Amino acid sequence: MPPAKKSMPPSATNSPVKRMRIAPEPGQAKQTDGAGRESAGAATTRQDKRRQETRLKLMRAALHLMSAKGMDGVAIQDITNAADVGFGSFYNYFPSKEAIFQTLKDELIEHYAAALDKLGEQVTDPAEKIAASARYTIRHGRADSVWGKFVLATNFNRDSLRTGLGRYLLRDVMTGIEAERFVCHDLASLVVAVGSTILGGLMAEVTMSEQADDPFGSPDDLPEKVSATLLTTLGLPWSEAWAIASRPLPVVDLPVNPLGARSA
Amino acid sequence: MPPAKKSMPPSATNSPVKRMRIAPEPGQAKQTDGAGRESAGAATTRQDKRRQETRLKLMRAALHLMSAKGMDGVAIQDITNAADVGFGSFYNYFPSKEAIFQTLKDELIEHYAAALDKLGEQVTDPAEKIAASARYTIRHGRADSVWGKFVLATNFNRDSLRTGLGRYLLRDVMTGIEAERFVCHDLASLVVAVGSTILGGLMAEVTMSEQADDPFGSPDDLPEKVSATLLTTLGLPWSEAWAIASRPLPVVDLPVNPLGARSA
């Protein structure tokens, strides 16, 4: 088997190049808008900067807590304690726990899924598209385990077929079935199997680093092997599945986790 | 497709017959031992009964909390609050949070896995054995969603290959590979795919009941369809996979959740 990792673009390796800030912070946008009005602008900028920093602290705290416990397992008080921000201040930034959770989802998952779609535009074969999405997702979790935990905590449920990464997967699986590229005997169980396998690969990468004595290790090309295996579930023979899953990945500006850089 | 559900033994339906108490409570054992000494025994029995009730309350509270948040997301204080028991009393029953978690795992998962093995002894085909285990597990989660959530919260990680249900799966997959019943191109990704698919089927059943407006529904025979799909991942053609996965399940005394009966 070829060492697939060597053919990866930088954004898919363990040290992704941060190419793209997926969502400008409110403060940043205002800073640009107010650049022409210097004297009033300076004060506004300082205040905006503080606001932006507090908002980021809250977002980072919520991300870490919700990655570990899911949204339901976290109280606003937990978030403000972890962010070292007064409880009441929370409401200056977010109207509710659901709102901060939704903001995290929008910034970390919806933008990611939209970027995967750009990647998908570069390949025409539905099998290669699903394999590329799966490889990027699993490799992304290897590079950014907080992101990976958040995806696992929030996407391993049926709701993700409507509001999470699962709905992109469902669409891509159906496209491949309609094109007679995939063999489908039962759609529900096929989507369960393919979606769960991607999350299982992500889980393997995310939890591996926490278990130094893991007897199973994790080969560098696990993302490719998991992707090839799921292509066999979709009806492709292994030789073709492996050939597709070990092709060089298309180069695409995938979003980085804007909350990851300074998070513990 | 035959309506597989009709051929299920009672223990695999939505209302399992409670045949077996998987672990006697300490109080019960003493009650029997002390039956000969009537006067001293009565007081001991009352005290033991109270102890047993408190222990059960703590176990139930821990089960519910850890099902939702995992072990790491729950503090001893959370457990004693939910059980309405004084914080200090906890240590009369368990030396640590890890100890109550391990007790829950032993009673709800280890005993379950051991019972699955008894089921496995009744079938000789490795494919049928894995399919039967997967079907029982997914159906068990449908009948007892608290049990299902606990399995999902504690087994969707790499550690389950050493200490959870995953290690039974790993062994059964390897048995089938050695017998040349399964086609394996890469063991790690195959185990990831098969294990994740079982958990994905369990997740589908566990969360379905919480989402009345779920557009995907859940067919009665989803456990059979998921099991057939995972057999195709193991290399079987669909027609054979479906035939195996829709056979009548062997009758076996599977453990029931001793904490489930009176839990909310």
Coordinates of C-alpha atoms in Angstrom, one line a residue:
Chain A
M1 CA 0.0 0.0 0.0
P2 CA 1.3 3.4 -0.9
P3 CA 2.0 5.8 2.0
A4 CA -1.0 8.0 1.4
K5 CA 0.1 10.6 3.9
K6 CA 2.9 11.8 1.7
S7 CA 0.6 12.8 -1.0
M8 CA -1.5 15.0 1.3
P9 CA -1.7 18.7 0.9
P10 CA -0.5 20.6 3.9
S11 CA -4.0 21.4 5.2
A12 CA -4.7 17.7 5.7
T13 CA -1.6 16.9 7.7
N14 CA -1.1 17.0 11.5
S15 CA 0.0 20.6 11.3
P16 CA -2.6 22.3 9.1
V17 CA -1.7 25.6 7.5
K18 CA -4.2 28.1 8.8
R19 CA -5.4 29.6 5.6
M20 CA -8.8 30.9 6.4
R21 CA -10.6 32.5 9.3
I22 CA -14.0 31.1 8.9
A23 CA -16.1 33.8 10.7
P24 CA -14.8 37.3 11.4
E25 CA -15.4 38.3 15.0
P26 CA -17.9 41.2 15.4
G27 CA -15.1 43.4 16.8
Q28 CA -12.9 42.9 13.8
A29 CA -15.6 43.9 11.3
K30 CA -16.3 47.1 13.2
Q31 CA -12.6 47.9 13.4
T32 CA -12.4 48.0 9.7
D33 CA -15.7 50.0 9.3
G34 CA -14.5 52.6 11.8
A35 CA -11.0 53.1 10.4
G36 CA -11.9 56.5 8.8
R37 CA -13.0 58.1 12.1
E38 CA -9.8 58.0 14.1
S39 CA -10.5 59.7 17.4
A40 CA -13.9 58.2 18.1
G41 CA -12.7 55.0 16.5
A42 CA -9.8 54.4 18.9
A43 CA -12.1 54.2 21.9
T44 CA -14.6 52.1 20.0
T45 CA -11.8 49.8 19.0
R46 CA -10.5 49.3 22.5
Q47 CA -14.0 48.5 23.7
D48 CA -14.7 46.3 20.8
K49 CA -11.4 44.5 21.4
R50 CA -12.3 43.8 25.0
R51 CA -15.8 42.6 24.0
Q52 CA -14.2 40.4 21.3
E53 CA -11.8 38.9 23.8
T54 CA -14.6 38.1 26.3
R55 CA -16.7 36.6 23.6
L56 CA -13.8 34.4 22.5
K57 CA -13.2 33.3 26.1
L58 CA -16.8 32.3 26.5
M59 CA -16.8 30.5 23.2
R60 CA -13.6 28.6 24.0
A61 CA -14.9 27.6 27.4
A62 CA -18.2 26.5 25.9
L63 CA -16.4 24.6 23.2
H64 CA -14.2 22.7 25.7
L65 CA -17.1 21.9 28.1
M66 CA -19.5 20.9 25.4
S67 CA -16.9 18.8 23.6
A68 CA -16.6 16.8 26.8
K69 CA -20.2 16.8 28.0
G70 CA -22.5 17.7 25.1
M71 CA -24.7 20.8 25.3
D72 CA -27.1 19.3 27.8
G73 CA -24.3 18.5 30.3
V74 CA -23.1 22.1 30.5
A75 CA -24.7 25.0 32.5
I76 CA -24.1 28.7 31.7
Q77 CA -22.5 28.9 35.2
D78 CA -20.0 26.3 34.1
I79 CA -19.1 28.3 31.0
T80 CA -18.7 31.6 32.9
N81 CA -16.7 29.9 35.6
A82 CA -14.4 28.3 33.1
A83 CA -14.0 31.6 31.2
D84 CA -13.5 33.5 34.4
V85 CA -16.3 35.9 33.4
G86 CA -19.1 37.1 35.6
F87 CA -22.3 35.0 35.3
G88 CA -24.4 38.0 34.2
S89 CA -22.0 39.1 31.5
F90 CA -22.8 36.0 29.5
Y91 CA -26.1 37.6 28.5
N92 CA -24.3 40.6 26.9
Y93 CA -23.0 38.2 24.3
F94 CA -25.5 35.3 24.0
P95 CA -29.2 35.2 24.9
S96 CA -29.0 31.6 26.0
K97 CA -26.9 28.4 26.2
E98 CA -28.6 27.2 23.0
A99 CA -27.4 30.4 21.3
I100 CA -23.7 29.9 22.1
F101 CA -24.1 26.2 21.2
Q102 CA -25.6 27.2 17.8
T103 CA -22.8 29.7 17.2
L104 CA -20.2 27.1 17.9
K105 CA -22.0 24.7 15.5
D106 CA -22.3 27.4 12.8
E107 CA -18.6 28.4 13.1
L108 CA -17.1 24.9 13.6
I109 CA -19.4 22.5 11.7
E110 CA -21.6 24.4 9.2
H111 CA -18.6 26.2 7.8
Y112 CA -16.7 23.0 7.7
A113 CA -19.4 21.2 5.8
A114 CA -19.7 24.1 3.3
A115 CA -15.9 23.8 2.8
L116 CA -16.2 20.1 2.2
D117 CA -18.7 20.9 -0.5
K118 CA -16.1 23.1 -2.2
L119 CA -13.8 20.1 -2.1
G120 CA -16.6 18.0 -3.5
E121 CA -16.8 20.3 -6.5
Q122 CA -13.3 19.3 -7.5
V123 CA -14.2 15.6 -7.9
T124 CA -16.9 14.1 -10.0
D125 CA -17.0 10.6 -8.8
P126 CA -19.5 10.2 -5.8
A127 CA -17.3 7.5 -4.3
E128 CA -14.2 9.8 -4.4
K129 CA -16.3 12.7 -2.9
I130 CA -17.4 10.6 0.1
A131 CA -14.0 9.2 0.6
A132 CA -12.4 12.7 0.5
S133 CA -15.0 14.1 2.9
A134 CA -14.4 11.2 5.3
R135 CA -10.6 11.5 5.1
Y136 CA -10.6 15.2 5.6
T137 CA -12.9 14.9 8.6
I138 CA -10.9 12.1 10.3
R139 CA -7.6 13.9 9.6
H140 CA -9.1 17.2 10.9
G141 CA -9.9 15.4 14.1
R142 CA -6.3 14.2 14.4
A143 CA -5.0 17.7 14.0
D144 CA -7.6 19.4 16.2
S145 CA -8.9 17.0 18.8
V146 CA -11.1 19.6 20.5
W147 CA -12.9 20.1 17.2
G148 CA -13.1 16.3 16.8
K149 CA -14.6 15.9 20.3
F150 CA -17.2 18.6 19.6
V151 CA -18.2 16.9 16.3
L152 CA -18.5 13.6 18.1
A153 CA -20.5 15.0 21.1
T154 CA -22.9 16.9 18.8
N155 CA -23.2 14.8 15.7
F156 CA -23.5 11.2 17.0
N157 CA -27.3 11.4 17.1
R158 CA -30.2 11.2 14.6
D159 CA -30.6 15.0 14.7
S160 CA -27.3 15.3 12.7
L161 CA -29.2 14.0 9.6
R162 CA -31.2 17.3 9.7
T163 CA -28.9 19.8 11.3
G164 CA -25.4 18.4 11.3
L165 CA -22.8 16.9 9.1
G166 CA -25.1 13.9 8.6
R167 CA -27.4 15.7 6.2
Y168 CA -24.5 16.4 3.8
L169 CA -23.6 12.7 4.0
L170 CA -27.2 11.6 3.4
R171 CA -27.3 13.8 0.3
D172 CA -24.0 12.5 -1.0
V173 CA -25.0 8.9 -0.4
M174 CA -28.3 9.4 -2.3
T175 CA -26.4 11.1 -5.2
G176 CA -24.2 8.1 -5.5
I177 CA -27.2 5.7 -5.3
E178 CA -29.1 7.7 -8.0
A179 CA -26.0 7.6 -10.2
E180 CA -25.8 3.8 -9.6
R181 CA -22.3 4.2 -8.3
F182 CA -23.4 2.8 -4.9
V183 CA -25.3 -0.4 -4.2
C184 CA -28.1 0.3 -1.7
H185 CA -30.4 -2.5 -0.3
D186 CA -31.6 -0.4 2.5
L187 CA -31.1 3.4 2.8
A188 CA -31.5 3.8 6.6
S189 CA -29.0 1.2 7.6
L190 CA -26.6 2.2 4.9
V191 CA -26.6 5.8 6.2
V192 CA -26.2 4.6 9.7
A193 CA -23.3 2.4 8.7
V194 CA -21.4 5.0 6.6
G195 CA -22.0 7.9 9.0
S196 CA -21.1 5.8 12.1
T197 CA -17.9 4.5 10.4
I198 CA -16.7 8.1 9.7
L199 CA -17.4 9.1 13.3
G200 CA -15.8 5.9 14.5
G201 CA -12.6 6.8 12.5
L202 CA -12.7 10.2 14.0
M203 CA -13.1 8.8 17.5
A204 CA -10.2 6.5 16.9
E205 CA -8.0 9.5 16.1
V206 CA -9.3 11.8 18.8
T207 CA -8.9 9.3 21.6
M208 CA -5.7 7.7 20.5
S209 CA -3.5 10.6 21.7
E210 CA -5.0 10.2 25.1
Q211 CA -4.0 6.6 25.4
A212 CA -0.3 6.1 25.1
D213 CA -0.6 2.4 25.9
D214 CA -3.3 1.7 23.3
P215 CA -2.4 -1.8 22.0
F216 CA -4.0 -1.1 18.6
G217 CA -2.1 2.0 17.8
S218 CA -3.3 4.0 14.8
P219 CA -1.6 3.7 11.5
D220 CA -0.8 7.0 9.7
D221 CA -3.2 6.0 6.9
L222 CA -6.1 5.0 9.2
P223 CA -8.3 7.8 7.6
E224 CA -7.7 6.3 4.2
K225 CA -8.3 2.7 5.4
V226 CA -11.5 3.7 7.1
S227 CA -12.6 5.5 4.0
A228 CA -11.8 2.5 1.8
T229 CA -13.7 0.2 4.2
L230 CA -16.8 2.4 4.0
L231 CA -16.6 2.4 0.2
T232 CA -16.9 -1.4 0.4
T233 CA -20.0 -1.0 2.5
L234 CA -21.3 1.2 -0.3
G235 CA -20.7 -1.7 -2.7
L236 CA -17.3 -1.1 -4.2
P237 CA -14.7 -3.9 -4.4
W238 CA -11.8 -3.3 -2.0
S239 CA -9.1 -2.9 -4.8
E240 CA -11.1 0.0 -6.3
A241 CA -12.1 1.4 -2.9
W242 CA -8.5 1.5 -1.7
A243 CA -7.3 3.0 -5.0
I244 CA -9.8 5.8 -4.6
A245 CA -9.2 6.4 -0.9
S246 CA -5.5 6.7 -1.3
R247 CA -5.5 9.2 -4.2
P248 CA -4.0 12.6 -3.5
L249 CA -6.7 14.7 -1.8
P250 CA -7.9 17.8 -3.7
V251 CA -6.3 21.0 -2.3
V252 CA -9.0 23.1 -0.7
D253 CA -9.0 25.9 1.9
L254 CA -10.7 24.1 4.7
P255 CA -11.7 26.2 7.7
V256 CA -9.5 26.0 10.8
N257 CA -11.0 26.1 14.3
P258 CA -10.8 29.8 15.2
L259 CA -11.1 28.9 18.8
G260 CA -8.4 26.3 18.8
A261 CA -5.3 28.3 18.5
R262 CA -5.1 29.5 22.1
S263 CA -7.2 26.8 23.7
A264 CA -5.7 24.4 26.3
Chain B
M1 CA -38.6 -9.2 3.3
P2 CA -40.0 -11.3 6.1
P3 CA -41.2 -9.4 9.2
A4 CA -38.3 -10.5 11.3
K5 CA -39.8 -9.1 14.4
K6 CA -42.5 -11.7 14.6
S7 CA -39.9 -14.5 14.9
M8 CA -38.3 -12.8 17.9
P9 CA -38.3 -14.6 21.2
P10 CA -40.0 -12.5 24.0
S11 CA -36.7 -11.4 25.4
A12 CA -35.8 -9.6 22.3
T13 CA -39.0 -7.6 21.9
N14 CA -39.9 -4.2 23.2
S15 CA -41.2 -5.7 26.4
P16 CA -38.5 -8.1 27.5
V17 CA -39.5 -10.8 30.0
K18 CA -37.3 -10.3 33.0
R19 CA -35.8 -13.7 33.5
M20 CA -32.6 -13.1 35.3
R21 CA -31.3 -10.8 37.9
I22 CA -27.7 -10.3 36.8
A23 CA -26.1 -9.5 40.2
P24 CA -27.7 -10.1 43.6
E25 CA -27.6 -7.0 45.8
P26 CA -25.4 -7.5 48.9
G27 CA -28.5 -7.1 51.2
Q28 CA -30.3 -9.9 49.4
A29 CA -27.5 -12.3 49.8
K30 CA -27.2 -11.6 53.6
Q31 CA -31.0 -11.9 54.0
T32 CA -30.7 -15.5 52.8
D33 CA -27.6 -16.3 54.8
G34 CA -29.2 -15.0 58.0
A35 CA -32.5 -16.8 57.6
G36 CA -31.7 -19.2 60.5
R37 CA -31.1 -16.6 63.1
E38 CA -34.5 -15.0 63.5
S39 CA -34.2 -12.4 66.2
A40 CA -30.8 -10.9 65.3
G41 CA -31.6 -11.5 61.7
A42 CA -34.7 -9.2 61.6
A43 CA -32.7 -6.1 62.6
T44 CA -29.9 -7.0 60.3
T45 CA -32.4 -7.5 57.5
R46 CA -34.0 -4.1 58.1
Q47 CA -30.6 -2.4 58.2
D48 CA -29.5 -4.3 55.1
K49 CA -32.7 -3.4 53.3
R50 CA -32.1 0.3 54.0
R51 CA -28.5 -0.1 52.9
Q52 CA -29.6 -1.9 49.7
E53 CA -32.1 0.8 48.9
T54 CA -29.6 3.6 49.4
R55 CA -27.1 1.8 47.3
L56 CA -29.7 1.3 44.5
K57 CA -30.6 5.0 44.7
L58 CA -26.9 5.9 44.2
M59 CA -26.5 3.4 41.4
R60 CA -29.7 4.6 39.6
A61 CA -28.6 8.3 39.9
A62 CA -25.1 7.5 38.7
L63 CA -26.5 5.5 35.8
H64 CA -28.8 8.3 34.6
L65 CA -26.2 11.0 35.0
M66 CA -23.4 9.0 33.4
S67 CA -25.6 7.9 30.6
A68 CA -26.1 11.5 29.7
K69 CA -22.7 13.0 30.5
G70 CA -20.2 10.1 30.7
M71 CA -18.2 9.4 33.8
D72 CA -16.0 12.4 33.5
G73 CA -19.0 14.8 33.3
V74 CA -20.4 13.7 36.6
A75 CA -19.3 14.6 40.2
I76 CA -20.0 12.6 43.3
Q77 CA -22.0 15.6 44.5
D78 CA -24.2 15.4 41.4
I79 CA -24.9 11.7 42.2
T80 CA -25.7 12.3 45.9
N81 CA -27.9 15.3 45.0
A82 CA -29.8 13.3 42.4
A83 CA -30.2 10.3 44.8
D84 CA -31.2 12.6 47.6
V85 CA -28.5 11.1 49.8
G86 CA -26.0 13.0 52.0
F87 CA -22.7 13.6 50.2
G88 CA -20.6 11.8 52.9
S89 CA -22.9 8.7 52.7
F90 CA -21.6 8.0 49.3
Y91 CA -18.3 6.6 50.8
N92 CA -20.2 4.1 52.8
Y93 CA -21.0 2.4 49.6
F94 CA -18.3 3.2 47.1
P95 CA -14.7 4.3 47.6
S96 CA -14.8 6.6 44.5
K97 CA -16.6 7.8 41.5
E98 CA -14.5 5.3 39.5
A99 CA -15.8 2.5 41.7
I100 CA -19.5 3.2 41.1
F101 CA -18.8 3.6 37.4
Q102 CA -17.0 0.2 37.4
T103 CA -19.9 -1.4 39.3
L104 CA -22.3 -0.1 36.7
K105 CA -20.1 -1.3 33.9
D106 CA -19.8 -4.8 35.5
E107 CA -23.5 -5.1 36.1
L108 CA -24.8 -3.6 32.9
I109 CA -22.1 -4.3 30.3
E110 CA -19.9 -7.1 31.4
H111 CA -22.8 -9.3 32.4
Y112 CA -24.5 -8.5 29.1
A113 CA -21.4 -9.4 27.1
A114 CA -21.1 -12.7 28.9
A115 CA -24.7 -13.4 28.1
L116 CA -24.2 -12.6 24.5
D117 CA -21.5 -15.2 24.6
K118 CA -24.0 -17.8 25.7
L119 CA -26.1 -16.8 22.8
G120 CA -23.1 -17.2 20.6
E121 CA -22.6 -20.8 21.8
Q122 CA -25.9 -21.7 20.1
V123 CA -24.8 -20.7 16.6
T124 CA -21.7 -22.0 14.8
D125 CA -21.5 -19.6 11.9
P126 CA -19.3 -16.5 12.9
A127 CA -21.5 -14.3 10.7
E128 CA -24.7 -15.4 12.4
K129 CA -23.0 -14.9 15.8
I130 CA -22.0 -11.3 15.1
A131 CA -25.4 -10.6 13.5
A132 CA -27.2 -12.0 16.5
S133 CA -25.0 -10.0 19.0
A134 CA -25.7 -6.8 17.0
R135 CA -29.4 -7.4 16.8
Y136 CA -29.7 -8.2 20.5
T137 CA -27.7 -5.1 21.4
I138 CA -29.7 -2.7 19.2
R139 CA -33.0 -4.2 20.3
H140 CA -31.9 -4.0 23.9
G141 CA -31.3 -0.3 23.5
R142 CA -34.8 0.1 22.0
A143 CA -36.3 -1.6 25.0
D144 CA -34.1 0.1 27.6
S145 CA -32.9 3.5 26.5
V146 CA -31.1 4.3 29.7
W147 CA -29.0 1.1 29.2
G148 CA -28.5 2.1 25.6
K149 CA -27.3 5.6 26.5
F150 CA -24.9 4.2 29.1
V151 CA -23.4 1.8 26.5
L152 CA -23.1 4.7 24.0
A153 CA -21.6 7.1 26.6
T154 CA -19.1 4.5 27.8
N155 CA -18.3 2.3 24.8
F156 CA -17.8 4.8 21.9
N157 CA -14.1 5.1 22.5
R158 CA -11.0 3.1 21.8
D159 CA -10.9 1.8 25.4
S160 CA -13.9 -0.4 24.7
L161 CA -11.6 -2.6 22.7
R162 CA -9.9 -3.5 25.9
T163 CA -12.5 -3.1 28.6
G164 CA -15.9 -2.8 26.9
L165 CA -18.1 -4.6 24.5
G166 CA -15.6 -3.9 21.7
R167 CA -13.2 -6.6 22.9
Y168 CA -15.9 -9.3 22.4
L169 CA -16.5 -7.9 18.9
L170 CA -12.8 -7.8 18.1
R171 CA -12.5 -11.5 19.1
D172 CA -15.6 -12.4 17.1
V173 CA -14.4 -10.6 14.0
M174 CA -11.0 -12.3 14.3
T175 CA -12.6 -15.7 14.7
G176 CA -14.5 -15.1 11.5
I177 CA -11.4 -13.9 9.6
E178 CA -9.4 -17.0 10.7
A179 CA -12.3 -19.2 9.6
E180 CA -12.2 -17.4 6.2
R181 CA -15.8 -16.5 6.7
F182 CA -15.1 -12.8 6.6
V183 CA -13.0 -10.9 4.1
C184 CA -10.5 -8.6 5.8
H185 CA -8.2 -6.2 4.0
D186 CA -7.4 -4.1 7.1
L187 CA -8.3 -5.2 10.6
A188 CA -8.2 -1.8 12.3
S189 CA -10.6 -0.1 9.9
L190 CA -12.9 -3.2 9.7
V191 CA -13.3 -3.3 13.5
V192 CA -13.9 0.5 13.5
A193 CA -16.6 0.1 10.9
V194 CA -18.4 -2.9 12.4
G195 CA -18.2 -1.6 16.0
S196 CA -19.3 1.9 15.0
T197 CA -22.2 0.5 12.9
I198 CA -23.6 -1.4 15.9
L199 CA -23.3 1.7 18.1
G200 CA -24.9 3.8 15.3
G201 CA -27.8 1.4 15.1
L202 CA -28.1 1.5 18.9
M203 CA -28.0 5.4 18.7
A204 CA -30.7 5.4 16.1
E205 CA -33.0 3.4 18.4
V206 CA -32.1 5.2 21.6
T207 CA -32.7 8.7 20.2
M208 CA -35.6 8.0 18.0
S209 CA -38.1 7.9 20.8
E210 CA -37.0 11.4 21.8
Q211 CA -37.7 12.9 18.4
A212 CA -41.3 12.4 17.5
D213 CA -40.9 14.4 14.3
D214 CA -37.9 12.5 13.1
P215 CA -38.4 12.4 9.3
F216 CA -36.4 9.1 9.0
G217 CA -38.5 7.1 11.3
S218 CA -37.2 3.7 12.4
P219 CA -38.5 0.6 10.8
D220 CA -39.3 -2.3 13.2
D221 CA -36.6 -4.3 11.5
L222 CA -33.8 -1.7 11.7
P223 CA -31.7 -3.9 14.0
E224 CA -31.9 -6.7 11.4
K225 CA -31.1 -4.3 8.5
V226 CA -28.2 -2.7 10.3
S227 CA -26.9 -6.2 11.1
A228 CA -27.2 -7.3 7.4
T229 CA -25.4 -4.1 6.3
L230 CA -22.5 -4.8 8.6
L231 CA -22.3 -8.4 7.3
T232 CA -21.7 -6.9 3.9
T233 CA -18.9 -4.8 5.3
L234 CA -17.4 -8.1 6.5
G235 CA -17.6 -9.4 2.9
L236 CA -20.9 -11.3 2.6
P237 CA -23.2 -10.6 -0.3
W238 CA -26.4 -8.8 0.7
S239 CA -28.8 -11.7 -0.1
E240 CA -26.9 -14.0 2.3
A241 CA -26.4 -11.2 4.8
W242 CA -30.1 -10.5 4.9
A243 CA -31.0 -14.1 5.2
I244 CA -28.7 -14.6 8.2
A245 CA -29.8 -11.3 9.9
S246 CA -33.5 -12.1 9.6
R247 CA -33.3 -15.7 11.0
P248 CA -35.1 -16.3 14.3
L249 CA -32.8 -15.3 17.1
P250 CA -31.6 -18.0 19.4
V251 CA -33.5 -17.9 22.7
V252 CA -31.2 -16.9 25.5
D253 CA -31.6 -15.5 29.0
L254 CA -30.1 -12.0 28.5
P255 CA -29.6 -9.9 31.5
V256 CA -32.1 -7.1 32.2
N257 CA -31.0 -3.8 33.7
P258 CA -31.6 -4.3 37.4
L259 CA -31.6 -0.5 37.8
G260 CA -34.1 0.1 35.0
A261 CA -37.3 -1.1 36.6
R262 CA -37.9 1.8 38.9
S263 CA -35.8 4.4 37.1
A264 CA -37.4 7.5 35.7

